Every structure is written in structure tokens, then in C-alpha cells.
Amino acid sequence: MRVSAEVGERPARGVRGAGGETIRAAVFDLDGTLANTLPPISKLLVKVASEQGCSVTARQAAAAIGRPPGQAFGRLLGRPEEDGRVQAAISRYRELFSYEVLCQGPQLLFPGVTAGLSALRAHGVELAVATSKTTRSAEALLDVMGIRDLVGPVIGQDVVRRGKPHPEMVLRAAGRLGVAPWESAYVGDTVGDMRMAVTARMEPVAVTYGIGTFGELAAVAGTRMCSSFKDVVSVIAAARPRPAAAGAPQQRRR
């Protein structure tokens, strides 16, 4: 199957999801979706900003999570991304990340994630991660949580020219999986995640236990709302019929 490389390219087959085409792949955000890293990352952002002479509240720090590091610290410090203090903050954040966040290991997983990813794989759904973290940082987090082997490609902001909410990241993930974007879902916890999914012609699936509020996420047209990871699995699996048993007659796809 040829995978679209251009935003907006889609066959005229109608809408997927609720009664539409099958979802063959699921691409996941990381922080706030698979990993409950928001509390330790917020604490770390506050600490690093303080070292740079800026007083930042936990709420301000939480609002910066999910952005690329330059944008996050530029916003927190009130300086351009290329500013020396912003770059120093990024370096310090990366230096402390292992000690402040990764050390918590599997405790960072949201309930049901390991079982849910395993269930989706059993349904034949291809899995990937697309995140604003660097690829190396994302791989390390997945590794310490014990779920790296459950997902395929990991696409970080360092391997694309344009990060979220531009769809380049998720389109690359779908391409690596060999699945068309319109047969894929993107699962995330922010409005930017949902807008990225819509622009990429993917099924937008939102979790309400992360950063975004229910109202903000639901305002993005077509978004599927999930209050738990178990709900995420149900939404995706419902659009992915189980493979027919050996010898069973195959229903012809129209």
C-alpha cells in the first residue's frame, strides 16, 4: 500500500473510525499519554528555571510540558530560544533528567498501558511513538518503563524539520510502519496533538488524564475522548477486527 507523504492526500472513501475504515496503526504521544511524567517534569522545570534566576510556578511549568525544549524554556524564561540562558537551561534539564525522572522507572506508567499495548498488538495493530522529546530521551524513557519492545518506531523532534503541531512527525511514523495516515490513529493529551492528527488525516484520540482538559480536547472536531488507557484500547480495537481464524472464509473488502 502506498503511504501518502503529503498532508491532505487521501482516497475518497469517506470517514474512518465510527463505522468507517479500519484502524491499522496507532501512534502515541509519550508524556501525559503513556507516561505519567507530568509531576516530576514540572518539578524539574521549576528547579532549572530557578537556577536561571526565574521564579516559575508548577502551573506555568505544566503548561510548558509537551513543547520542544527550546520553546518550553523560552516561554518559562521569557527569552528567545537561541538565548544563552535558554540553551543553558536545556543542557541542565537534560543533565538532571535521568536523576529526577527516569529513576522512577515503571512507576511512571499510567494504569493499563502495558496490558493495553499488548492487547493492541494482539489485534494486529502496528504501534509507534511520536513525541516532542528527542528520540534518545524518548527511547530511554520507554526502556526504563519496560515497554520499549511493545512499540515500533520512535520519532522524536530531533529527526524532523517541523515539530508539533505540524504533522511531519506523525506522517513519518505512519510511513515507517508502512500504513497510510488515514488508516492510523494518533493518541495524545493536548489540543496540539489533536490538531496535528486532524491535519495528518489520522483519527484523533484524546486522553483526558494528561494536560488537556475535556472541554479543550473535545473542541477539536472528530476527537474520540478517552478517560483511561483501557478506553483507548477499546476505541482502536473496535475499528480493528480480529484476524480471521485459519481456514475461516475471508470477507471481501469493498
JSON list of C-alpha atoms in Angstrom, two decimals, residues 16-198:
[
{"chain": "A", "resi": 16, "resn": "ARG", "atom": "CA", "xyz": [-12.92, 6.22, 9.08]},
{"chain": "A", "resi": 17, "resn": "GLY", "atom": "CA", "xyz": [-13.43, 5.29, 12.67]},
{"chain": "A", "resi": 18, "resn": "ALA", "atom": "CA", "xyz": [-17.10, 5.22, 13.66]},
{"chain": "A", "resi": 19, "resn": "GLY", "atom": "CA", "xyz": [-18.35, 2.81, 11.02]},
{"chain": "A", "resi": 20, "resn": "GLY", "atom": "CA", "xyz": [-15.58, 3.78, 8.56]},
{"chain": "A", "resi": 21, "resn": "GLU", "atom": "CA", "xyz": [-12.30, 2.21, 7.53]},
{"chain": "A", "resi": 22, "resn": "THR", "atom": "CA", "xyz": [-10.19, 0.00, 9.75]},
{"chain": "A", "resi": 23, "resn": "ILE", "atom": "CA", "xyz": [-7.52, 1.49, 12.00]},
{"chain": "A", "resi": 24, "resn": "ARG", "atom": "CA", "xyz": [-4.34, -0.46, 11.23]},
{"chain": "A", "resi": 25, "resn": "ALA", "atom": "CA", "xyz": [-1.86, 1.58, 13.27]},
{"chain": "A", "resi": 26, "resn": "ALA", "atom": "CA", "xyz": [-1.75, 3.68, 16.43]},
{"chain": "A", "resi": 27, "resn": "VAL", "atom": "CA", "xyz": [0.88, 6.35, 17.06]},
{"chain": "A", "resi": 28, "resn": "PHE", "atom": "CA", "xyz": [1.23, 7.59, 20.63]},
{"chain": "A", "resi": 29, "resn": "ASP", "atom": "CA", "xyz": [2.37, 10.73, 22.35]},
{"chain": "A", "resi": 30, "resn": "LEU", "atom": "CA", "xyz": [4.58, 9.93, 25.36]},
{"chain": "A", "resi": 31, "resn": "ASP", "atom": "CA", "xyz": [4.40, 12.40, 28.27]},
{"chain": "A", "resi": 32, "resn": "GLY", "atom": "CA", "xyz": [0.85, 12.59, 29.63]},
{"chain": "A", "resi": 33, "resn": "THR", "atom": "CA", "xyz": [-0.35, 9.74, 27.41]},
{"chain": "A", "resi": 34, "resn": "LEU", "atom": "CA", "xyz": [1.76, 6.65, 28.11]},
{"chain": "A", "resi": 35, "resn": "ALA", "atom": "CA", "xyz": [3.94, 8.07, 30.88]},
{"chain": "A", "resi": 36, "resn": "ASN", "atom": "CA", "xyz": [2.78, 9.98, 33.96]},
{"chain": "A", "resi": 37, "resn": "THR", "atom": "CA", "xyz": [5.84, 12.21, 33.86]},
{"chain": "A", "resi": 38, "resn": "LEU", "atom": "CA", "xyz": [3.99, 15.48, 34.35]},
{"chain": "A", "resi": 39, "resn": "PRO", "atom": "CA", "xyz": [4.62, 15.82, 38.12]},
{"chain": "A", "resi": 40, "resn": "PRO", "atom": "CA", "xyz": [8.38, 15.06, 38.04]},
{"chain": "A", "resi": 41, "resn": "ILE", "atom": "CA", "xyz": [8.95, 17.04, 34.83]},
{"chain": "A", "resi": 42, "resn": "SER", "atom": "CA", "xyz": [7.06, 20.05, 36.24]},
{"chain": "A", "resi": 43, "resn": "LYS", "atom": "CA", "xyz": [9.21, 19.89, 39.36]},
{"chain": "A", "resi": 44, "resn": "LEU", "atom": "CA", "xyz": [12.37, 19.68, 37.25]},
{"chain": "A", "resi": 45, "resn": "LEU", "atom": "CA", "xyz": [11.35, 22.63, 35.07]},
{"chain": "A", "resi": 46, "resn": "VAL", "atom": "CA", "xyz": [10.73, 24.76, 38.16]},
{"chain": "A", "resi": 47, "resn": "LYS", "atom": "CA", "xyz": [14.14, 23.76, 39.54]},
{"chain": "A", "resi": 48, "resn": "VAL", "atom": "CA", "xyz": [16.05, 24.54, 36.33]},
{"chain": "A", "resi": 49, "resn": "ALA", "atom": "CA", "xyz": [14.23, 27.85, 35.80]},
{"chain": "A", "resi": 50, "resn": "SER", "atom": "CA", "xyz": [15.09, 28.81, 39.37]},
{"chain": "A", "resi": 51, "resn": "GLU", "atom": "CA", "xyz": [18.77, 28.12, 38.69]},
{"chain": "A", "resi": 52, "resn": "GLN", "atom": "CA", "xyz": [18.49, 30.59, 35.82]},
{"chain": "A", "resi": 53, "resn": "GLY", "atom": "CA", "xyz": [17.05, 33.23, 38.16]},
{"chain": "A", "resi": 54, "resn": "CYS", "atom": "CA", "xyz": [13.39, 32.86, 37.17]},
{"chain": "A", "resi": 55, "resn": "SER", "atom": "CA", "xyz": [10.60, 32.05, 39.58]},
{"chain": "A", "resi": 56, "resn": "VAL", "atom": "CA", "xyz": [8.17, 29.68, 37.88]},
{"chain": "A", "resi": 57, "resn": "THR", "atom": "CA", "xyz": [5.03, 28.14, 39.37]},
{"chain": "A", "resi": 58, "resn": "ALA", "atom": "CA", "xyz": [4.13, 24.47, 38.99]},
{"chain": "A", "resi": 59, "resn": "ARG", "atom": "CA", "xyz": [1.16, 25.51, 36.87]},
{"chain": "A", "resi": 60, "resn": "GLN", "atom": "CA", "xyz": [3.36, 27.52, 34.49]},
{"chain": "A", "resi": 61, "resn": "ALA", "atom": "CA", "xyz": [5.76, 24.60, 34.25]},
{"chain": "A", "resi": 62, "resn": "ALA", "atom": "CA", "xyz": [2.96, 22.15, 33.50]},
{"chain": "A", "resi": 63, "resn": "ALA", "atom": "CA", "xyz": [1.71, 24.40, 30.67]},
{"chain": "A", "resi": 64, "resn": "ALA", "atom": "CA", "xyz": [5.15, 24.21, 29.03]},
{"chain": "A", "resi": 65, "resn": "ILE", "atom": "CA", "xyz": [5.28, 20.40, 29.00]},
{"chain": "A", "resi": 66, "resn": "GLY", "atom": "CA", "xyz": [4.82, 18.84, 25.59]},
{"chain": "A", "resi": 67, "resn": "ARG", "atom": "CA", "xyz": [6.68, 21.61, 23.79]},
{"chain": "A", "resi": 68, "resn": "PRO", "atom": "CA", "xyz": [10.16, 21.19, 22.33]},
{"chain": "A", "resi": 69, "resn": "PRO", "atom": "CA", "xyz": [12.81, 22.18, 24.94]},
{"chain": "A", "resi": 70, "resn": "GLY", "atom": "CA", "xyz": [13.67, 25.48, 23.27]},
{"chain": "A", "resi": 71, "resn": "GLN", "atom": "CA", "xyz": [10.06, 26.58, 23.20]},
{"chain": "A", "resi": 72, "resn": "ALA", "atom": "CA", "xyz": [9.43, 25.38, 26.74]},
{"chain": "A", "resi": 73, "resn": "PHE", "atom": "CA", "xyz": [12.35, 27.21, 28.35]},
{"chain": "A", "resi": 74, "resn": "GLY", "atom": "CA", "xyz": [11.95, 30.21, 26.08]},
{"chain": "A", "resi": 75, "resn": "ARG", "atom": "CA", "xyz": [8.42, 30.56, 27.39]},
{"chain": "A", "resi": 76, "resn": "LEU", "atom": "CA", "xyz": [9.37, 29.96, 31.03]},
{"chain": "A", "resi": 77, "resn": "LEU", "atom": "CA", "xyz": [12.37, 32.29, 31.00]},
{"chain": "A", "resi": 78, "resn": "GLY", "atom": "CA", "xyz": [10.76, 34.88, 28.77]},
{"chain": "A", "resi": 79, "resn": "ARG", "atom": "CA", "xyz": [13.66, 34.82, 26.32]},
{"chain": "A", "resi": 80, "resn": "PRO", "atom": "CA", "xyz": [14.25, 33.83, 22.66]},
{"chain": "A", "resi": 81, "resn": "GLU", "atom": "CA", "xyz": [15.04, 30.16, 22.07]},
{"chain": "A", "resi": 82, "resn": "GLU", "atom": "CA", "xyz": [18.58, 30.95, 20.92]},
{"chain": "A", "resi": 83, "resn": "ASP", "atom": "CA", "xyz": [19.34, 32.95, 24.08]},
{"chain": "A", "resi": 84, "resn": "GLY", "atom": "CA", "xyz": [22.30, 31.65, 26.08]},
{"chain": "A", "resi": 85, "resn": "ARG", "atom": "CA", "xyz": [20.29, 31.22, 29.28]},
{"chain": "A", "resi": 86, "resn": "VAL", "atom": "CA", "xyz": [17.67, 29.18, 27.44]},
{"chain": "A", "resi": 87, "resn": "GLN", "atom": "CA", "xyz": [20.37, 26.94, 25.97]},
{"chain": "A", "resi": 88, "resn": "ALA", "atom": "CA", "xyz": [21.99, 26.58, 29.39]},
{"chain": "A", "resi": 89, "resn": "ALA", "atom": "CA", "xyz": [18.64, 25.61, 30.89]},
{"chain": "A", "resi": 90, "resn": "ILE", "atom": "CA", "xyz": [18.13, 22.95, 28.21]},
{"chain": "A", "resi": 91, "resn": "SER", "atom": "CA", "xyz": [21.56, 21.44, 28.91]},
{"chain": "A", "resi": 92, "resn": "ARG", "atom": "CA", "xyz": [20.91, 21.42, 32.65]},
{"chain": "A", "resi": 93, "resn": "TYR", "atom": "CA", "xyz": [17.48, 19.85, 32.18]},
{"chain": "A", "resi": 94, "resn": "ARG", "atom": "CA", "xyz": [18.95, 17.03, 30.10]},
{"chain": "A", "resi": 95, "resn": "GLU", "atom": "CA", "xyz": [21.71, 16.55, 32.66]},
{"chain": "A", "resi": 96, "resn": "LEU", "atom": "CA", "xyz": [19.21, 16.11, 35.51]},
{"chain": "A", "resi": 97, "resn": "PHE", "atom": "CA", "xyz": [16.51, 14.18, 33.64]},
{"chain": "A", "resi": 98, "resn": "SER", "atom": "CA", "xyz": [17.86, 10.73, 34.48]},
{"chain": "A", "resi": 99, "resn": "TYR", "atom": "CA", "xyz": [18.19, 11.53, 38.18]},
{"chain": "A", "resi": 100, "resn": "GLU", "atom": "CA", "xyz": [14.87, 13.34, 38.55]},
{"chain": "A", "resi": 101, "resn": "VAL", "atom": "CA", "xyz": [12.57, 11.44, 36.16]},
{"chain": "A", "resi": 102, "resn": "LEU", "atom": "CA", "xyz": [13.96, 8.21, 34.69]},
{"chain": "A", "resi": 103, "resn": "CYS", "atom": "CA", "xyz": [14.88, 6.88, 38.12]},
{"chain": "A", "resi": 104, "resn": "GLN", "atom": "CA", "xyz": [11.17, 6.22, 38.76]},
{"chain": "A", "resi": 105, "resn": "GLY", "atom": "CA", "xyz": [11.07, 3.53, 36.06]},
{"chain": "A", "resi": 106, "resn": "PRO", "atom": "CA", "xyz": [7.83, 1.52, 35.64]},
{"chain": "A", "resi": 107, "resn": "GLN", "atom": "CA", "xyz": [6.11, 3.66, 38.29]},
{"chain": "A", "resi": 108, "resn": "LEU", "atom": "CA", "xyz": [5.79, 6.31, 35.59]},
{"chain": "A", "resi": 109, "resn": "LEU", "atom": "CA", "xyz": [3.38, 4.21, 33.52]},
{"chain": "A", "resi": 110, "resn": "PHE", "atom": "CA", "xyz": [-0.27, 5.17, 33.53]},
{"chain": "A", "resi": 111, "resn": "PRO", "atom": "CA", "xyz": [-2.58, 2.31, 34.62]},
{"chain": "A", "resi": 112, "resn": "GLY", "atom": "CA", "xyz": [-3.28, -0.24, 31.90]},
{"chain": "A", "resi": 113, "resn": "VAL", "atom": "CA", "xyz": [-0.62, 0.89, 29.43]},
{"chain": "A", "resi": 114, "resn": "THR", "atom": "CA", "xyz": [1.45, -2.31, 29.31]},
{"chain": "A", "resi": 115, "resn": "ALA", "atom": "CA", "xyz": [-1.59, -4.58, 29.04]},
{"chain": "A", "resi": 116, "resn": "GLY", "atom": "CA", "xyz": [-3.25, -2.21, 26.59]},
{"chain": "A", "resi": 117, "resn": "LEU", "atom": "CA", "xyz": [-0.31, -2.04, 24.20]},
{"chain": "A", "resi": 118, "resn": "SER", "atom": "CA", "xyz": [-0.02, -5.83, 24.33]},
{"chain": "A", "resi": 119, "resn": "ALA", "atom": "CA", "xyz": [-3.73, -6.15, 23.53]},
{"chain": "A", "resi": 120, "resn": "LEU", "atom": "CA", "xyz": [-3.45, -3.83, 20.53]},
{"chain": "A", "resi": 121, "resn": "ARG", "atom": "CA", "xyz": [-0.51, -5.83, 19.21]},
{"chain": "A", "resi": 122, "resn": "ALA", "atom": "CA", "xyz": [-2.61, -8.98, 19.60]},
{"chain": "A", "resi": 123, "resn": "HIS", "atom": "CA", "xyz": [-5.28, -7.29, 17.47]},
{"chain": "A", "resi": 124, "resn": "GLY", "atom": "CA", "xyz": [-2.67, -6.76, 14.75]},
{"chain": "A", "resi": 125, "resn": "VAL", "atom": "CA", "xyz": [-2.38, -3.00, 15.26]},
{"chain": "A", "resi": 126, "resn": "GLU", "atom": "CA", "xyz": [1.03, -1.53, 14.40]},
{"chain": "A", "resi": 127, "resn": "LEU", "atom": "CA", "xyz": [2.37, 0.76, 17.15]},
{"chain": "A", "resi": 128, "resn": "ALA", "atom": "CA", "xyz": [4.74, 3.75, 17.17]},
{"chain": "A", "resi": 129, "resn": "VAL", "atom": "CA", "xyz": [5.58, 6.80, 19.30]},
{"chain": "A", "resi": 130, "resn": "ALA", "atom": "CA", "xyz": [5.85, 10.40, 18.09]},
{"chain": "A", "resi": 131, "resn": "THR", "atom": "CA", "xyz": [6.93, 12.89, 20.75]},
{"chain": "A", "resi": 132, "resn": "SER", "atom": "CA", "xyz": [8.42, 16.34, 21.29]},
{"chain": "A", "resi": 133, "resn": "LYS", "atom": "CA", "xyz": [11.23, 14.68, 23.24]},
{"chain": "A", "resi": 134, "resn": "THR", "atom": "CA", "xyz": [14.47, 13.90, 21.48]},
{"chain": "A", "resi": 135, "resn": "THR", "atom": "CA", "xyz": [14.50, 10.36, 20.13]},
{"chain": "A", "resi": 136, "resn": "ARG", "atom": "CA", "xyz": [17.24, 9.36, 22.54]},
{"chain": "A", "resi": 137, "resn": "SER", "atom": "CA", "xyz": [15.33, 10.69, 25.56]},
{"chain": "A", "resi": 138, "resn": "ALA", "atom": "CA", "xyz": [12.11, 9.01, 24.43]},
{"chain": "A", "resi": 139, "resn": "GLU", "atom": "CA", "xyz": [13.87, 5.68, 23.88]},
{"chain": "A", "resi": 140, "resn": "ALA", "atom": "CA", "xyz": [15.41, 5.90, 27.36]},
{"chain": "A", "resi": 141, "resn": "LEU", "atom": "CA", "xyz": [12.03, 6.60, 28.97]},
{"chain": "A", "resi": 142, "resn": "LEU", "atom": "CA", "xyz": [10.31, 3.75, 27.14]},
{"chain": "A", "resi": 143, "resn": "ASP", "atom": "CA", "xyz": [13.17, 1.48, 28.14]},
{"chain": "A", "resi": 144, "resn": "VAL", "atom": "CA", "xyz": [13.07, 2.19, 31.88]},
{"chain": "A", "resi": 145, "resn": "MET", "atom": "CA", "xyz": [9.28, 1.81, 31.90]},
{"chain": "A", "resi": 146, "resn": "GLY", "atom": "CA", "xyz": [9.66, -1.64, 30.31]},
{"chain": "A", "resi": 147, "resn": "ILE", "atom": "CA", "xyz": [7.57, -1.02, 27.20]},
{"chain": "A", "resi": 148, "resn": "ARG", "atom": "CA", "xyz": [10.17, -0.32, 24.51]},
{"chain": "A", "resi": 149, "resn": "ASP", "atom": "CA", "xyz": [9.68, -3.76, 22.94]},
{"chain": "A", "resi": 150, "resn": "LEU", "atom": "CA", "xyz": [5.93, -3.17, 22.63]},
{"chain": "A", "resi": 151, "resn": "VAL", "atom": "CA", "xyz": [6.21, -0.23, 20.23]},
{"chain": "A", "resi": 152, "resn": "GLY", "atom": "CA", "xyz": [7.98, 0.04, 16.90]},
{"chain": "A", "resi": 153, "resn": "PRO", "atom": "CA", "xyz": [9.43, 3.27, 15.52]},
{"chain": "A", "resi": 154, "resn": "VAL", "atom": "CA", "xyz": [10.09, 6.18, 17.90]},
{"chain": "A", "resi": 155, "resn": "ILE", "atom": "CA", "xyz": [10.05, 9.58, 16.21]},
{"chain": "A", "resi": 156, "resn": "GLY", "atom": "CA", "xyz": [11.45, 12.47, 18.24]},
{"chain": "A", "resi": 157, "resn": "GLN", "atom": "CA", "xyz": [11.51, 16.18, 17.49]},
{"chain": "A", "resi": 158, "resn": "ASP", "atom": "CA", "xyz": [15.20, 15.96, 16.61]},
{"chain": "A", "resi": 159, "resn": "VAL", "atom": "CA", "xyz": [14.57, 13.92, 13.43]},
{"chain": "A", "resi": 160, "resn": "VAL", "atom": "CA", "xyz": [12.01, 16.23, 11.83]},
{"chain": "A", "resi": 161, "resn": "ARG", "atom": "CA", "xyz": [12.30, 19.76, 10.49]},
{"chain": "A", "resi": 162, "resn": "ARG", "atom": "CA", "xyz": [8.98, 20.88, 11.96]},
{"chain": "A", "resi": 163, "resn": "GLY", "atom": "CA", "xyz": [7.74, 19.71, 15.34]},
{"chain": "A", "resi": 164, "resn": "LYS", "atom": "CA", "xyz": [4.25, 19.59, 16.79]},
{"chain": "A", "resi": 165, "resn": "PRO", "atom": "CA", "xyz": [1.63, 20.59, 15.82]},
{"chain": "A", "resi": 166, "resn": "HIS", "atom": "CA", "xyz": [2.96, 20.22, 12.25]},
{"chain": "A", "resi": 167, "resn": "PRO", "atom": "CA", "xyz": [2.10, 16.68, 11.07]},
{"chain": "A", "resi": 168, "resn": "GLU", "atom": "CA", "xyz": [5.58, 15.80, 9.77]},
{"chain": "A", "resi": 169, "resn": "MET", "atom": "CA", "xyz": [6.30, 13.72, 12.86]},
{"chain": "A", "resi": 170, "resn": "VAL", "atom": "CA", "xyz": [3.21, 11.51, 12.69]},
{"chain": "A", "resi": 171, "resn": "LEU", "atom": "CA", "xyz": [3.37, 11.17, 8.92]},
{"chain": "A", "resi": 172, "resn": "ARG", "atom": "CA", "xyz": [6.91, 9.88, 9.29]},
{"chain": "A", "resi": 173, "resn": "ALA", "atom": "CA", "xyz": [5.77, 7.41, 11.94]},
{"chain": "A", "resi": 174, "resn": "ALA", "atom": "CA", "xyz": [2.99, 6.10, 9.70]},
{"chain": "A", "resi": 175, "resn": "GLY", "atom": "CA", "xyz": [5.45, 5.83, 6.82]},
{"chain": "A", "resi": 176, "resn": "ARG", "atom": "CA", "xyz": [7.88, 3.83, 8.96]},
{"chain": "A", "resi": 177, "resn": "LEU", "atom": "CA", "xyz": [5.04, 1.46, 9.86]},
{"chain": "A", "resi": 178, "resn": "GLY", "atom": "CA", "xyz": [4.01, 1.14, 6.22]},
{"chain": "A", "resi": 179, "resn": "VAL", "atom": "CA", "xyz": [0.43, 2.24, 7.00]},
{"chain": "A", "resi": 180, "resn": "ALA", "atom": "CA", "xyz": [-1.49, 5.07, 5.38]},
{"chain": "A", "resi": 181, "resn": "PRO", "atom": "CA", "xyz": [-2.24, 8.05, 7.68]},
{"chain": "A", "resi": 182, "resn": "TRP", "atom": "CA", "xyz": [-6.00, 7.70, 7.16]},
{"chain": "A", "resi": 183, "resn": "GLU", "atom": "CA", "xyz": [-5.77, 4.13, 8.48]},
{"chain": "A", "resi": 184, "resn": "SER", "atom": "CA", "xyz": [-3.97, 5.32, 11.61]},
{"chain": "A", "resi": 185, "resn": "ALA", "atom": "CA", "xyz": [-4.88, 6.92, 14.93]},
{"chain": "A", "resi": 186, "resn": "TYR", "atom": "CA", "xyz": [-2.85, 9.40, 16.94]},
{"chain": "A", "resi": 187, "resn": "VAL", "atom": "CA", "xyz": [-3.31, 9.25, 20.70]},
{"chain": "A", "resi": 188, "resn": "GLY", "atom": "CA", "xyz": [-2.35, 12.29, 22.77]},
{"chain": "A", "resi": 189, "resn": "ASP", "atom": "CA", "xyz": [-3.32, 14.56, 25.64]},
{"chain": "A", "resi": 190, "resn": "THR", "atom": "CA", "xyz": [-3.13, 18.10, 24.22]},
{"chain": "A", "resi": 191, "resn": "VAL", "atom": "CA", "xyz": [-5.05, 20.24, 21.76]},
{"chain": "A", "resi": 192, "resn": "GLY", "atom": "CA", "xyz": [-1.90, 20.44, 19.64]},
{"chain": "A", "resi": 193, "resn": "ASP", "atom": "CA", "xyz": [-1.81, 16.64, 19.45]},
{"chain": "A", "resi": 194, "resn": "MET", "atom": "CA", "xyz": [-5.39, 16.52, 18.23]},
{"chain": "A", "resi": 195, "resn": "ARG", "atom": "CA", "xyz": [-4.90, 19.28, 15.66]},
{"chain": "A", "resi": 196, "resn": "MET", "atom": "CA", "xyz": [-1.80, 17.51, 14.39]},
{"chain": "A", "resi": 197, "resn": "ALA", "atom": "CA", "xyz": [-3.79, 14.28, 13.99]},
{"chain": "A", "resi": 198, "resn": "VAL", "atom": "CA", "xyz": [-6.59, 16.04, 12.10]}
]
